Coordinates of C-alpha atoms and ligand atoms in Angstrom, one line a residue:
Chain A
M245 CA -22.6 43.7 16.3
A246 CA -23.2 40.0 16.7
K247 CA -26.7 39.2 18.0
H248 CA -25.3 36.7 20.6
K249 CA -22.0 36.8 22.5
T250 CA -20.0 33.7 21.6
P251 CA -16.8 33.7 23.6
M252 CA -16.2 30.0 23.4
L253 CA -16.8 29.8 19.7
D254 CA -14.5 32.8 19.2
Q255 CA -11.8 30.6 20.8
L256 CA -12.1 28.2 17.9
E257 CA -11.0 30.9 15.5
S258 CA -7.7 31.4 17.2
G259 CA -5.9 28.4 15.7
P260 CA -4.0 28.4 12.5
W261 CA -6.7 26.5 10.6
P262 CA -9.7 27.8 8.7
S263 CA -12.6 27.9 11.1
F264 CA -16.3 27.2 10.5
V265 CA -17.0 29.8 13.1
S266 CA -15.4 32.5 10.9
D267 CA -17.3 31.3 7.9
L268 CA -20.6 31.4 9.8
K269 CA -19.9 34.9 11.1
E270 CA -19.2 36.0 7.6
Q271 CA -22.4 34.5 6.4
A272 CA -24.4 36.1 9.2
Q273 CA -23.0 39.5 8.3
R274 CA -23.8 39.0 4.6
R275 CA -27.4 38.2 5.4
A276 CA -27.6 41.1 7.8
K277 CA -26.3 43.5 5.1
N278 CA -28.2 41.9 2.3
K279 CA -26.5 43.9 -0.4
E280 CA -28.2 41.9 -3.2
G281 CA -31.7 42.6 -1.7
V282 CA -32.7 39.0 -1.4
E283 CA -36.2 38.4 -0.2
F284 CA -35.2 35.9 2.5
Q285 CA -37.9 33.3 3.0
I286 CA -36.6 32.1 6.3
P287 CA -35.4 34.3 9.3
T288 CA -32.6 36.7 8.3
D289 CA -30.8 36.0 11.6
V290 CA -30.8 32.2 11.1
V291 CA -27.0 32.1 11.1
E292 CA -26.7 34.3 14.2
D293 CA -29.1 32.0 16.0
L294 CA -27.1 28.9 14.9
L295 CA -24.0 30.4 16.4
G296 CA -26.0 31.4 19.5
V297 CA -27.5 28.0 20.2
L298 CA -24.1 26.3 19.6
E299 CA -22.5 28.6 22.2
L300 CA -25.3 27.7 24.6
S301 CA -24.7 24.0 24.0
F302 CA -21.0 24.6 24.9
E303 CA -22.0 26.4 28.0
H304 CA -24.5 23.7 29.1
G305 CA -22.4 20.7 27.9
R306 CA -25.5 19.3 26.1
T307 CA -27.1 19.6 22.8
H308 CA -30.2 21.8 22.1
W309 CA -31.2 20.0 19.0
K310 CA -34.1 17.5 19.0
H311 CA -33.7 14.4 17.0
G312 CA -35.5 13.8 13.8
G313 CA -39.0 14.5 12.7
I314 CA -41.9 14.1 10.3
V315 CA -40.6 16.2 7.4
G316 CA -40.0 15.4 3.8
V317 CA -41.3 16.2 0.4
F318 CA -44.4 14.5 -1.0
G319 CA -43.7 10.9 -2.1
Y320 CA -40.2 10.8 -0.6
G321 CA -39.2 9.3 2.7
G322 CA -35.6 10.4 2.4
G323 CA -33.5 13.4 1.3
V324 CA -34.7 15.7 4.1
I325 CA -33.4 15.5 7.6
G326 CA -35.6 17.2 10.1
R327 CA -34.0 19.2 12.8
Y328 CA -35.7 21.3 15.5
C329 CA -34.2 23.4 18.2
D330 CA -35.4 22.9 21.7
Q331 CA -34.9 26.6 22.6
P332 CA -37.2 28.1 20.0
E333 CA -38.0 31.2 22.0
A334 CA -34.4 32.3 22.5
F335 CA -33.3 31.2 19.0
S336 CA -36.3 31.5 16.8
G337 CA -34.2 31.7 13.6
V338 CA -33.3 28.0 14.1
A339 CA -36.6 26.8 15.5
H340 CA -36.7 24.7 12.3
F341 CA -33.3 24.0 10.8
H342 CA -33.8 21.1 8.3
T343 CA -31.1 19.7 6.1
M344 CA -31.7 18.8 2.5
R345 CA -29.5 16.2 0.7
I346 CA -29.0 16.8 -3.0
N347 CA -27.9 13.9 -5.2
Q348 CA -24.6 15.2 -6.5
P349 CA -24.1 15.0 -10.3
G350 CA -22.0 12.0 -11.4
G351 CA -18.3 12.3 -10.8
K352 CA -19.2 15.6 -9.1
Y353 CA -19.2 17.4 -12.4
Y354 CA -21.1 20.6 -12.5
K355 CA -20.6 24.0 -14.0
T356 CA -20.4 27.3 -12.1
D357 CA -23.8 28.4 -13.4
Y358 CA -25.3 25.3 -11.7
L359 CA -23.5 26.2 -8.5
K360 CA -24.7 29.8 -8.7
Q361 CA -28.2 28.7 -9.3
L362 CA -28.1 26.4 -6.3
C363 CA -26.6 29.0 -4.0
D364 CA -29.1 31.6 -5.1
L365 CA -31.9 29.2 -4.4
W366 CA -30.5 28.4 -1.0
D367 CA -29.9 32.1 -0.1
L368 CA -33.5 32.7 -0.9
R369 CA -35.1 29.7 0.7
G370 CA -32.5 28.5 3.2
S371 CA -29.7 29.7 5.4
G372 CA -27.2 29.9 2.6
I373 CA -25.0 27.4 4.5
T374 CA -23.8 24.5 2.4
N375 CA -21.6 21.5 2.9
M376 CA -20.1 20.2 -0.3
H377 CA -19.4 16.5 -0.7
G378 CA -18.4 15.3 2.7
S379 CA -18.3 11.6 3.5
T380 CA -21.6 11.0 1.9
G381 CA -20.5 12.6 -1.4
D382 CA -23.7 14.6 -1.8
I383 CA -24.4 18.3 -1.8
I384 CA -25.8 19.2 1.6
L385 CA -27.9 22.3 2.1
L386 CA -28.1 23.1 5.9
G387 CA -31.0 24.9 7.5
T388 CA -34.4 25.7 6.3
T389 CA -38.0 25.7 7.6
T390 CA -40.7 23.1 6.8
P391 CA -42.7 25.3 4.4
Q392 CA -39.6 25.8 2.2
L393 CA -39.0 22.1 1.6
E394 CA -41.5 21.6 -1.2
E395 CA -40.5 25.0 -2.7
V396 CA -36.8 24.0 -2.9
F397 CA -37.7 20.5 -4.2
Y398 CA -39.9 22.1 -7.0
E399 CA -37.1 24.4 -8.1
L400 CA -34.5 21.6 -8.0
T401 CA -36.6 19.1 -10.0
H402 CA -38.3 21.5 -12.4
N403 CA -35.6 24.1 -13.1
M404 CA -32.3 22.4 -12.3
N405 CA -32.9 18.8 -13.4
Q406 CA -31.7 17.8 -10.0
D407 CA -33.1 15.2 -7.5
L408 CA -32.8 14.8 -3.8
G409 CA -30.4 12.1 -2.4
G410 CA -30.9 9.6 0.3
S411 CA -31.2 9.7 4.1
G412 CA -32.7 7.4 6.7
S413 CA -33.2 3.7 6.1
N414 CA -32.8 3.8 2.4
L415 CA -30.3 3.5 -0.4
R416 CA -28.0 6.5 0.2
T417 CA -26.9 8.8 -2.6
P418 CA -24.6 6.6 -4.8
S419 CA -21.2 8.1 -5.2
D420 CA -18.6 7.6 -7.9
C421 CA -15.1 8.6 -9.0
I422 CA -14.5 10.5 -12.2
G423 CA -13.7 7.2 -13.9
S424 CA -13.1 6.9 -17.6
S425 CA -14.2 10.5 -18.2
R426 CA -10.7 11.7 -17.3
C427 CA -8.8 8.9 -15.7
E428 CA -6.8 6.3 -17.6
Y429 CA -6.8 3.9 -14.7
A430 CA -10.5 3.4 -14.9
C431 CA -11.3 -0.3 -15.4
Y432 CA -15.0 0.4 -16.0
D433 CA -17.4 3.3 -16.5
T434 CA -18.1 4.3 -12.9
Q435 CA -20.5 7.0 -13.9
G436 CA -22.3 4.6 -16.2
L437 CA -22.9 2.1 -13.5
C438 CA -23.6 4.7 -10.8
F439 CA -26.2 6.4 -13.0
D440 CA -27.8 3.1 -14.1
L441 CA -28.2 1.8 -10.5
T442 CA -29.5 5.2 -9.4
Q443 CA -32.2 5.0 -12.0
E444 CA -33.0 1.3 -11.4
Y445 CA -33.3 1.7 -7.7
Q446 CA -35.3 4.9 -7.4
D447 CA -37.7 3.3 -5.1
E448 CA -35.0 2.1 -2.7
L449 CA -33.5 5.5 -2.8
H450 CA -36.6 7.5 -2.0
R451 CA -38.8 5.2 0.0
P452 CA -37.1 3.7 3.0
A453 CA -37.8 0.0 3.7
F454 CA -34.4 -1.2 4.7
P455 CA -33.3 -2.1 8.3
Y456 CA -30.9 0.8 8.1
K457 CA -28.8 2.9 5.7
F458 CA -27.2 1.2 2.7
K459 CA -24.5 2.7 0.5
F460 CA -23.1 2.0 -3.0
K461 CA -19.8 3.6 -4.0
F462 CA -18.0 3.2 -7.3
D463 CA -14.2 3.3 -7.8
G464 CA -12.8 2.8 -11.2
C465 CA -9.6 1.2 -9.9
P466 CA -8.1 0.1 -6.6
N467 CA -6.8 3.7 -6.0
C468 CA -10.2 4.1 -4.5
C469 CA -10.6 7.9 -4.9
V470 CA -14.1 7.8 -3.3
A471 CA -12.8 5.4 -0.6
S472 CA -15.5 2.9 -1.4
I473 CA -13.7 0.0 0.4
A474 CA -14.0 1.9 3.7
R475 CA -17.4 3.5 3.3
A476 CA -19.9 1.5 1.3
D477 CA -22.1 -1.5 2.2
L478 CA -21.3 -2.5 -1.4
S479 CA -18.1 -1.2 -3.0
F480 CA -17.6 -1.6 -6.7
I481 CA -13.9 -1.5 -7.4
G482 CA -12.4 -1.7 -10.9
T483 CA -9.9 -4.4 -11.6
W484 CA -8.5 -6.5 -14.5
K485 CA -7.8 -10.2 -15.1
D486 CA -4.9 -10.2 -17.5
A487 CA -1.4 -8.8 -17.3
I488 CA -0.2 -5.3 -16.5
K489 CA 0.9 -3.9 -19.9
I490 CA 4.6 -2.9 -19.8
D491 CA 6.4 -0.5 -22.1
Q492 CA 10.0 -1.4 -21.5
E493 CA 11.3 1.7 -23.3
A494 CA 9.3 3.9 -21.0
V495 CA 10.6 1.9 -18.0
Q496 CA 14.1 2.9 -19.1
G497 CA 12.9 6.4 -19.5
Y498 CA 12.0 6.5 -15.8
I499 CA 15.2 4.9 -14.8
G500 CA 17.2 7.4 -16.9
G501 CA 15.3 10.4 -15.4
E502 CA 13.5 11.3 -18.7
F503 CA 10.1 10.9 -17.0
K504 CA 9.3 12.1 -13.5
P505 CA 8.0 9.4 -11.2
N506 CA 4.3 9.8 -10.0
A507 CA 4.0 12.3 -12.9
G508 CA 5.9 14.8 -10.9
A509 CA 3.5 14.8 -7.9
H510 CA 6.3 14.7 -5.4
S511 CA 8.3 17.5 -6.8
G512 CA 7.9 19.7 -3.8
R513 CA 11.3 18.7 -2.6
D514 CA 14.4 16.9 -4.0
W515 CA 14.2 13.2 -3.3
G516 CA 17.3 12.4 -5.4
A517 CA 17.5 10.3 -8.5
F518 CA 14.7 7.8 -9.1
D519 CA 15.6 4.3 -7.8
I520 CA 13.3 1.7 -9.4
Q521 CA 14.5 -1.0 -7.1
K522 CA 13.8 1.0 -3.9
E523 CA 10.7 2.9 -5.0
V524 CA 8.8 0.4 -7.1
I525 CA 10.1 -3.2 -7.0
G526 CA 11.0 -3.1 -3.3
L527 CA 7.6 -1.7 -2.4
C528 CA 5.5 -4.2 -4.4
P529 CA 3.4 -5.7 -1.6
T530 CA 3.4 -9.2 -3.2
E531 CA 7.0 -9.1 -4.2
C532 CA 6.0 -10.1 -7.7
M533 CA 8.3 -7.8 -9.7
I534 CA 11.9 -8.2 -10.8
M535 CA 14.4 -6.5 -13.1
D536 CA 15.8 -9.1 -15.4
G537 CA 18.7 -7.3 -17.0
K538 CA 17.0 -4.3 -18.7
T539 CA 13.6 -6.0 -18.7
L540 CA 11.0 -5.3 -16.0
K541 CA 9.0 -8.5 -15.3
I542 CA 5.8 -9.0 -13.3
N543 CA 4.5 -12.2 -12.1
N544 CA 0.9 -11.2 -12.7
K545 CA -0.5 -14.3 -10.9
E546 CA 0.8 -12.9 -7.7
C547 CA 0.0 -9.2 -8.3
N548 CA -2.9 -8.0 -6.2
R549 CA -3.6 -4.9 -8.3
C550 CA -2.5 -2.5 -5.5
M551 CA -1.8 0.1 -8.2
H552 CA 1.5 1.2 -6.7
C553 CA 3.8 0.5 -9.6
I554 CA 1.3 2.0 -12.1
N555 CA 0.9 5.1 -10.0
V556 CA 4.7 5.6 -10.0
M557 CA 5.3 4.9 -13.7
P558 CA 2.0 5.6 -15.5
R559 CA 3.8 6.0 -18.8
A560 CA 5.4 2.6 -18.6
L561 CA 2.7 0.5 -16.9
R562 CA -0.9 0.3 -17.8
I563 CA -3.9 -1.6 -16.5
G564 CA -4.7 -4.8 -18.3
D565 CA -7.3 -5.2 -21.1
Q566 CA -9.7 -7.8 -19.5
R567 CA -11.5 -5.3 -17.3
G568 CA -14.3 -5.5 -14.8
L569 CA -14.8 -5.0 -11.1
S570 CA -14.6 -6.6 -7.7
V571 CA -17.4 -6.3 -5.2
F572 CA -16.7 -5.8 -1.5
A573 CA -19.4 -5.9 1.1
G574 CA -19.9 -4.7 4.6
A575 CA -17.7 -1.6 5.1
K576 CA -19.0 0.8 7.7
A577 CA -17.9 3.4 10.2
P578 CA -17.9 2.6 14.0
I579 CA -20.9 2.4 16.4
L580 CA -21.1 -1.4 16.7
D581 CA -17.8 -3.4 16.7
G582 CA -15.7 -0.5 15.4
A583 CA -15.0 0.5 11.8
Q584 CA -14.9 -2.2 9.2
M585 CA -13.5 -2.4 5.7
G586 CA -15.3 -4.3 3.0
S587 CA -14.8 -8.0 2.5
L588 CA -14.3 -9.4 -1.0
I589 CA -17.4 -11.3 -2.1
V590 CA -17.1 -11.2 -5.9
P591 CA -13.5 -11.4 -7.1
F592 CA -14.4 -10.4 -10.7
I593 CA -17.5 -9.5 -12.6
E594 CA -18.0 -7.8 -15.9
A595 CA -19.4 -4.3 -15.8
E596 CA -21.1 -3.7 -19.1
P597 CA -24.6 -2.2 -19.5
P598 CA -27.3 -3.2 -18.7
Y599 CA -25.4 -4.7 -15.7
T600 CA -28.0 -7.4 -15.3
K601 CA -25.7 -9.8 -13.5
I602 CA -24.6 -7.2 -11.0
K603 CA -28.2 -6.4 -10.2
E604 CA -29.7 -9.9 -10.2
E605 CA -26.8 -11.9 -8.9
V606 CA -25.2 -9.6 -6.4
I607 CA -27.3 -6.6 -5.3
E608 CA -30.8 -8.1 -5.1
P609 CA -30.0 -11.4 -3.3
I610 CA -28.0 -9.4 -0.7
W611 CA -30.9 -7.0 -0.2
D612 CA -33.4 -9.9 0.1
W613 CA -31.2 -11.5 2.8
W614 CA -30.5 -8.3 4.7
M615 CA -34.1 -7.1 4.6
E616 CA -35.4 -10.4 5.9
E617 CA -32.7 -11.2 8.5
G618 CA -31.1 -7.9 9.4
K619 CA -32.1 -6.6 12.7
N620 CA -33.4 -3.0 13.0
R621 CA -30.5 -0.7 12.6
E622 CA -28.1 -3.5 11.7
R623 CA -25.7 -2.7 8.8
L624 CA -24.9 -5.3 6.2
G625 CA -21.4 -5.6 7.7
E626 CA -22.8 -6.4 11.1
L627 CA -25.1 -9.0 9.7
M628 CA -22.2 -10.6 7.9
K629 CA -20.3 -10.7 11.1
R630 CA -23.2 -12.2 13.0
Q631 CA -24.1 -14.9 10.5
G632 CA -20.7 -15.4 8.9
L633 CA -19.1 -14.9 5.5
Q634 CA -20.2 -18.4 4.7
R635 CA -23.9 -17.4 5.0
M636 CA -23.1 -14.4 2.8
I637 CA -21.7 -16.5 -0.1
E638 CA -24.5 -19.0 0.3
V639 CA -26.9 -16.1 -0.3
L640 CA -25.0 -15.2 -3.4
G641 CA -24.8 -18.8 -4.5
V642 CA -21.0 -18.6 -5.2
D643 CA -18.3 -21.0 -4.2
P644 CA -15.8 -20.1 -1.5
D645 CA -12.7 -18.7 -3.1
P646 CA -9.2 -18.4 -1.5
R647 CA -9.2 -14.7 -2.5
M648 CA -12.0 -14.2 0.1
V649 CA -9.7 -15.3 2.9
Q650 CA -7.6 -12.4 4.1
E651 CA -5.2 -14.6 6.0
P652 CA -5.6 -18.0 7.8
R653 CA -7.5 -17.8 11.0
S654 CA -8.7 -14.2 10.6
N655 CA -11.7 -14.9 8.4
P656 CA -14.2 -17.5 9.6
Y657 CA -13.6 -21.1 8.5
I658 CA -15.8 -22.5 5.8
F659 CA -17.5 -25.6 7.1
W660 CA -19.0 -28.3 4.9
K661 CA -22.5 -29.3 5.3
E662 CA -23.6 -32.9 5.1
D663 CA -25.4 -32.6 1.8
E664 CA -22.3 -31.0 0.3
V665 CA -20.2 -34.0 0.9
E666 CA -20.5 -37.1 -1.2
G667 CA -22.0 -39.9 0.9
G668 CA -22.8 -37.5 3.8
W669 CA -21.4 -38.2 7.2
D670 CA -22.0 -42.0 7.1
R671 CA -19.1 -44.2 6.5
D672 CA -18.4 -47.9 6.3
I673 CA -17.1 -48.6 9.8
E674 CA -15.9 -52.1 8.9
E675 CA -13.8 -50.7 6.0
F676 CA -12.5 -48.0 8.3
R677 CA -11.4 -50.4 11.0
K678 CA -9.4 -52.4 8.5
H679 CA -7.0 -49.5 8.4
H680 CA -7.4 -47.9 11.9
Q681 CA -7.4 -49.6 15.3
R682 CA -9.8 -48.6 17.9
Chain B
M86 CA -53.4 -10.5 0.8
E87 CA -55.6 -7.9 -0.8
Y88 CA -54.6 -4.3 -0.3
E89 CA -57.8 -3.4 1.6
E90 CA -57.3 -6.3 3.9
A91 CA -53.7 -5.4 4.5
K92 CA -54.6 -1.8 5.2
Q93 CA -57.2 -2.8 7.7
K94 CA -54.7 -5.1 9.4
I95 CA -52.0 -2.4 9.7
V96 CA -54.5 0.3 10.9
E97 CA -56.0 -2.0 13.5
T98 CA -52.7 -3.3 14.8
L99 CA -51.1 0.2 14.9
T100 CA -54.1 1.8 16.5
K101 CA -54.1 -0.9 19.2
K102 CA -50.5 -0.2 20.0
L103 CA -51.0 3.6 19.9
K104 CA -51.1 4.0 23.7
T105 CA -47.6 2.8 24.1
K106 CA -46.0 3.3 20.7
S107 CA -46.5 5.5 17.7
K108 CA -43.5 4.7 15.5
F109 CA -42.7 1.5 13.9
Y110 CA -39.8 0.0 11.9
F111 CA -40.5 -1.3 8.4
N112 CA -39.8 -4.8 9.7
D113 CA -42.6 -4.4 12.3
L114 CA -45.0 -3.7 9.5
A115 CA -43.7 -6.6 7.4
K116 CA -44.3 -8.8 10.4
I117 CA -47.9 -7.5 10.8
L118 CA -48.5 -8.2 7.2
E119 CA -46.8 -11.6 7.5
S120 CA -45.2 -11.1 4.1
K121 CA -41.7 -10.8 2.6
P122 CA -40.2 -7.4 2.8
R123 CA -40.5 -6.8 -0.9
E124 CA -44.2 -7.6 -1.0
A125 CA -44.7 -5.6 2.2
K126 CA -43.0 -2.7 0.7
K127 CA -45.6 -2.3 -2.1
V128 CA -48.4 -2.2 0.4
V129 CA -46.5 0.2 2.8
N130 CA -45.6 2.6 -0.1
K131 CA -49.3 2.7 -1.1
L132 CA -50.3 3.4 2.5
V133 CA -47.9 6.3 2.6
Q134 CA -49.1 7.6 -0.7
E135 CA -52.7 7.5 0.5
G136 CA -51.7 9.3 3.7
V137 CA -52.7 6.5 6.0
L138 CA -49.1 6.2 7.2
E139 CA -46.4 8.8 7.4
Y140 CA -42.6 8.7 7.6
W141 CA -40.6 9.7 10.5
S142 CA -36.9 10.0 10.2
S143 CA -34.1 10.6 12.7
G144 CA -31.8 11.3 9.8
S145 CA -30.1 8.0 10.0
T146 CA -33.1 5.7 10.5
S147 CA -36.6 5.8 9.1
M148 CA -39.8 4.7 10.9
Y149 CA -43.5 4.7 10.1
G150 CA -46.5 5.9 12.0
L151 CA -50.3 6.4 11.5
S152 CA -50.6 9.9 10.0
G153 CA -51.0 12.6 12.6
T154 CA -50.4 10.4 15.6
G155 CA -47.6 10.5 18.1
K156 CA -45.5 13.4 19.1
Q157 CA -41.9 14.4 18.7
A158 CA -41.6 13.2 22.3
G159 CA -41.7 9.7 20.8
A160 CA -38.3 10.2 19.5
E161 CA -37.0 10.8 23.0
G162 CA -38.3 7.5 24.3
E163 CA -41.0 9.1 26.5
D164 CA -43.7 6.8 25.2
K165 CA -41.8 3.5 25.2
E166 CA -43.5 0.2 25.2
K167 CA -44.1 -1.0 28.8
Ligands
LIG248 C1 9.5 -26.6 10.9 C2 8.5 -27.0 11.6 C3 7.2 -26.4 11.8 C4 6.6 -25.3 11.2 C5 7.3 -24.4 10.1 C6 5.3 -25.1 11.7 C7 4.5 -24.1 11.3 C8 3.2 -23.9 11.8 C9 2.3 -22.9 11.5 C10 2.6 -21.8 10.4 C11 1.2 -23.1 12.2 C12 -0.1 -22.3 12.0 C13 -0.3 -21.3 13.2 C14 -1.6 -20.7 13.1 O1 -2.2 -20.6 12.0 O2 -2.1 -20.2 14.1 C15 1.4 -24.2 13.0 C16 0.4 -24.7 13.9 C17 0.6 -25.8 14.6 N1 1.7 -26.6 14.7 FE1 3.4 -26.3 13.7 N2 5.1 -26.1 12.6 C18 6.2 -26.9 12.7 C19 6.4 -28.0 13.5 C20 5.4 -28.5 14.3 C21 5.5 -29.7 15.1 C22 6.8 -30.6 15.1 C23 4.4 -29.9 15.8 C24 4.0 -30.9 16.7 C25 4.7 -31.9 17.1 C26 3.5 -28.8 15.4 C27 2.3 -28.6 15.9 C28 1.5 -27.6 15.6 C29 0.1 -27.4 16.1 C30 -0.5 -28.4 17.1 C31 -0.4 -26.3 15.5 C32 -1.8 -25.7 15.8 C33 -1.7 -24.7 16.9 C34 -2.9 -24.1 17.1 O3 -3.8 -24.6 17.7 O4 -3.1 -22.9 16.6 N3 4.2 -28.0 14.5 N4 2.6 -24.7 12.8
LIG249 C1 -3.9 -33.9 6.5 C2 -3.7 -33.8 7.8 C3 -4.2 -32.7 8.6 C4 -5.0 -31.6 8.3 C5 -5.5 -31.2 7.0 C6 -5.2 -30.9 9.6 C7 -5.9 -29.7 9.7 C8 -6.1 -29.1 10.8 C9 -6.9 -27.8 10.9 C10 -7.6 -27.1 9.8 C11 -6.8 -27.5 12.2 C12 -7.5 -26.2 12.8 C13 -8.8 -26.5 13.3 C14 -9.3 -25.3 14.0 O1 -8.6 -24.5 14.7 O2 -10.6 -25.0 14.0 C15 -6.1 -28.4 12.9 C16 -5.8 -28.3 14.3 C17 -5.1 -29.3 14.9 N1 -4.4 -30.4 14.4 FE1 -4.5 -31.0 12.5 N2 -4.6 -31.5 10.6 C18 -3.9 -32.6 10.1 C19 -3.2 -33.5 10.7 C20 -2.8 -33.5 12.0 C21 -2.0 -34.4 12.7 C22 -1.3 -35.6 12.1 C23 -1.9 -34.0 14.0 C24 -1.2 -34.5 15.2 C25 -0.6 -35.6 15.3 C26 -2.8 -32.8 14.1 C27 -3.0 -32.1 15.3 C28 -3.7 -31.0 15.4 C29 -3.9 -30.2 16.6 C30 -3.3 -30.5 18.0 C31 -4.7 -29.1 16.3 C32 -5.2 -28.0 17.3 C33 -6.5 -28.4 17.8 C34 -7.1 -27.2 18.5 O3 -6.7 -26.0 18.2 O4 -8.1 -27.4 19.3 N3 -3.3 -32.5 12.9 N4 -5.7 -29.4 12.1
LIG250 S1 -10.5 5.5 -8.4 FE1 -9.0 4.9 -10.0 S2 -10.2 5.2 -11.9 FE2 -11.3 6.4 -10.3 S3 -10.4 8.4 -10.4 FE3 -9.3 7.3 -8.8 S4 -7.5 6.6 -9.9 FE4 -9.0 7.1 -11.5
LIG251 S1 0.1 -3.5 -8.9 FE1 1.0 -3.7 -6.9 S2 1.0 -5.9 -6.5 FE2 0.8 -5.6 -8.7 S3 2.9 -5.6 -9.6 FE3 2.3 -3.4 -9.2 S4 3.1 -3.0 -7.1 FE4 3.0 -5.3 -7.4

């Protein structure tokens, strides 16, 4: 028997989709039965009470969670998100219900014994409820009490070689795609850069001193498997400078049906014979490909590295050899001014360890600017909008570049300053009048 | 600014404001210290380490307060600055 009646939540189970309500009920049952004989360190009925307080919120049309708190582990200002229930008498199991953010391993690689260890720890010292790799990328452990925080932290750091991630006004848990570990499209070592910056910026990650949150995300190529362009204040997206490498024989192989397009990913139904004109050349966004007899040609100057042709014919087309990354700044979800994608601020930069240029010429100048001029709770993308792309590139000390302009009249104009123009604003009026009447 | 002097300045200013406000943004502290954020950060970190200041976090935003002062009510705007 469930501890609380939850008719409205039960409704949510009636649809065709998996339901978090069913999952929570199952977990509540498991704790109640406790077959494994776990010595629960927080109330056994935590999950029952979580369901109960949610039902009450539905009934009242208002939340029963307080916002935030003074919780954390010693020396860290982030990684723990304090949550307290404002109905602690009725729902004592969730009087404290803090979240812990765990810095997911690079590329989200971990073994099942790690996962088991983590789950055992969380069954013992938390609610057992987890949320794996949502938008943030990290491993999220939901629901524990204040005294358990240090205990969990000790286990993680001493026995699992595992750190907490970011929360609050700090550098959030950096997140990367699997990159060159398994993906031939990777233009740089995403895990290498992600790990290096995570180590370098430990202070920024654990001790909040920014105006608001700040996110790094690393994609090895423009396919953007971690969606860095939409979600990170600084997105590092792999690219190449030279030509796409073409294996003409393999192109014919695709045309002749020897190789399946998209490596067979769309084989769920019969789409007919592969048509290179319609499916590749005609879909190139910059119209920079042609078939010249039996030869596929690409005008690489026009190619914007959208990855489409490579994704369709991976055997025939490969990323170039002069590899590095582009940096985009200012992506964010709504709240102010709606959602925003990143703006290109560095068209190309090499990404080789120790990544000094990326740190000293991109990341740190941007932080200095934002920390000094950003308003409280202002994201980098909002500061960029407020002060303009021009101010941003001034901060970086780079010259304006046509590739930074999305289309005429959508990005702000670049204005010259007097000291940037030879002779300033003064001119010889006599000379001018020789050619122009008043 | 010497650390002890910085500490005194922070404690005095924050204590004075305590009647109306118990949580401060990092920027507010940098302003009190009249220094660049990076410099201010060194001092603020040390103050937290020594237990003079403590963190408060909403989850999305972090703030600082004198240790043991202020109540959760502060988060609900019940002790706003007049
Ligand atoms: C084949 C002839 C023409 C073409 C293809 C053409 C094309 C364009 C284009 C593409 C724009 C930019 C619009 C924008 O960025 O918002 C523009 C703007 C403009 N054109 Fe033309 N144009 C032509 C003839 C003319 C003529 C004959 C005049 C005047 C006598 C003219 C006056 C303007 C003005 C004043 C603007 C700026 C409008 C604004 O304030 O946005 N154009 N034109
Ligand atoms: C080399 C020659 C020229 C260049 C580079 C040039 C450039 C521009 C630019 C960049 C703008 C947009 C300014 C803005 O919206 O902020 C503009 C606007 C305009 N231009 Fe020119 N222009 C040139 C010649 C002319 C000529 C010859 C005429 C007319 C006889 C003209 C008429 C206008 C008008 C009416 C506008 C719209 C002003 C407004 O939107 O308030 N332009 N021009
Ligand atoms: S973003 Fe590119 S490099 Fe990274 S995993 Fe996806 S396809 Fe591969
Ligand atoms: S990568 Fe995209 S833009 Fe470049 S040639 Fe292929 S389809 Fe065209």
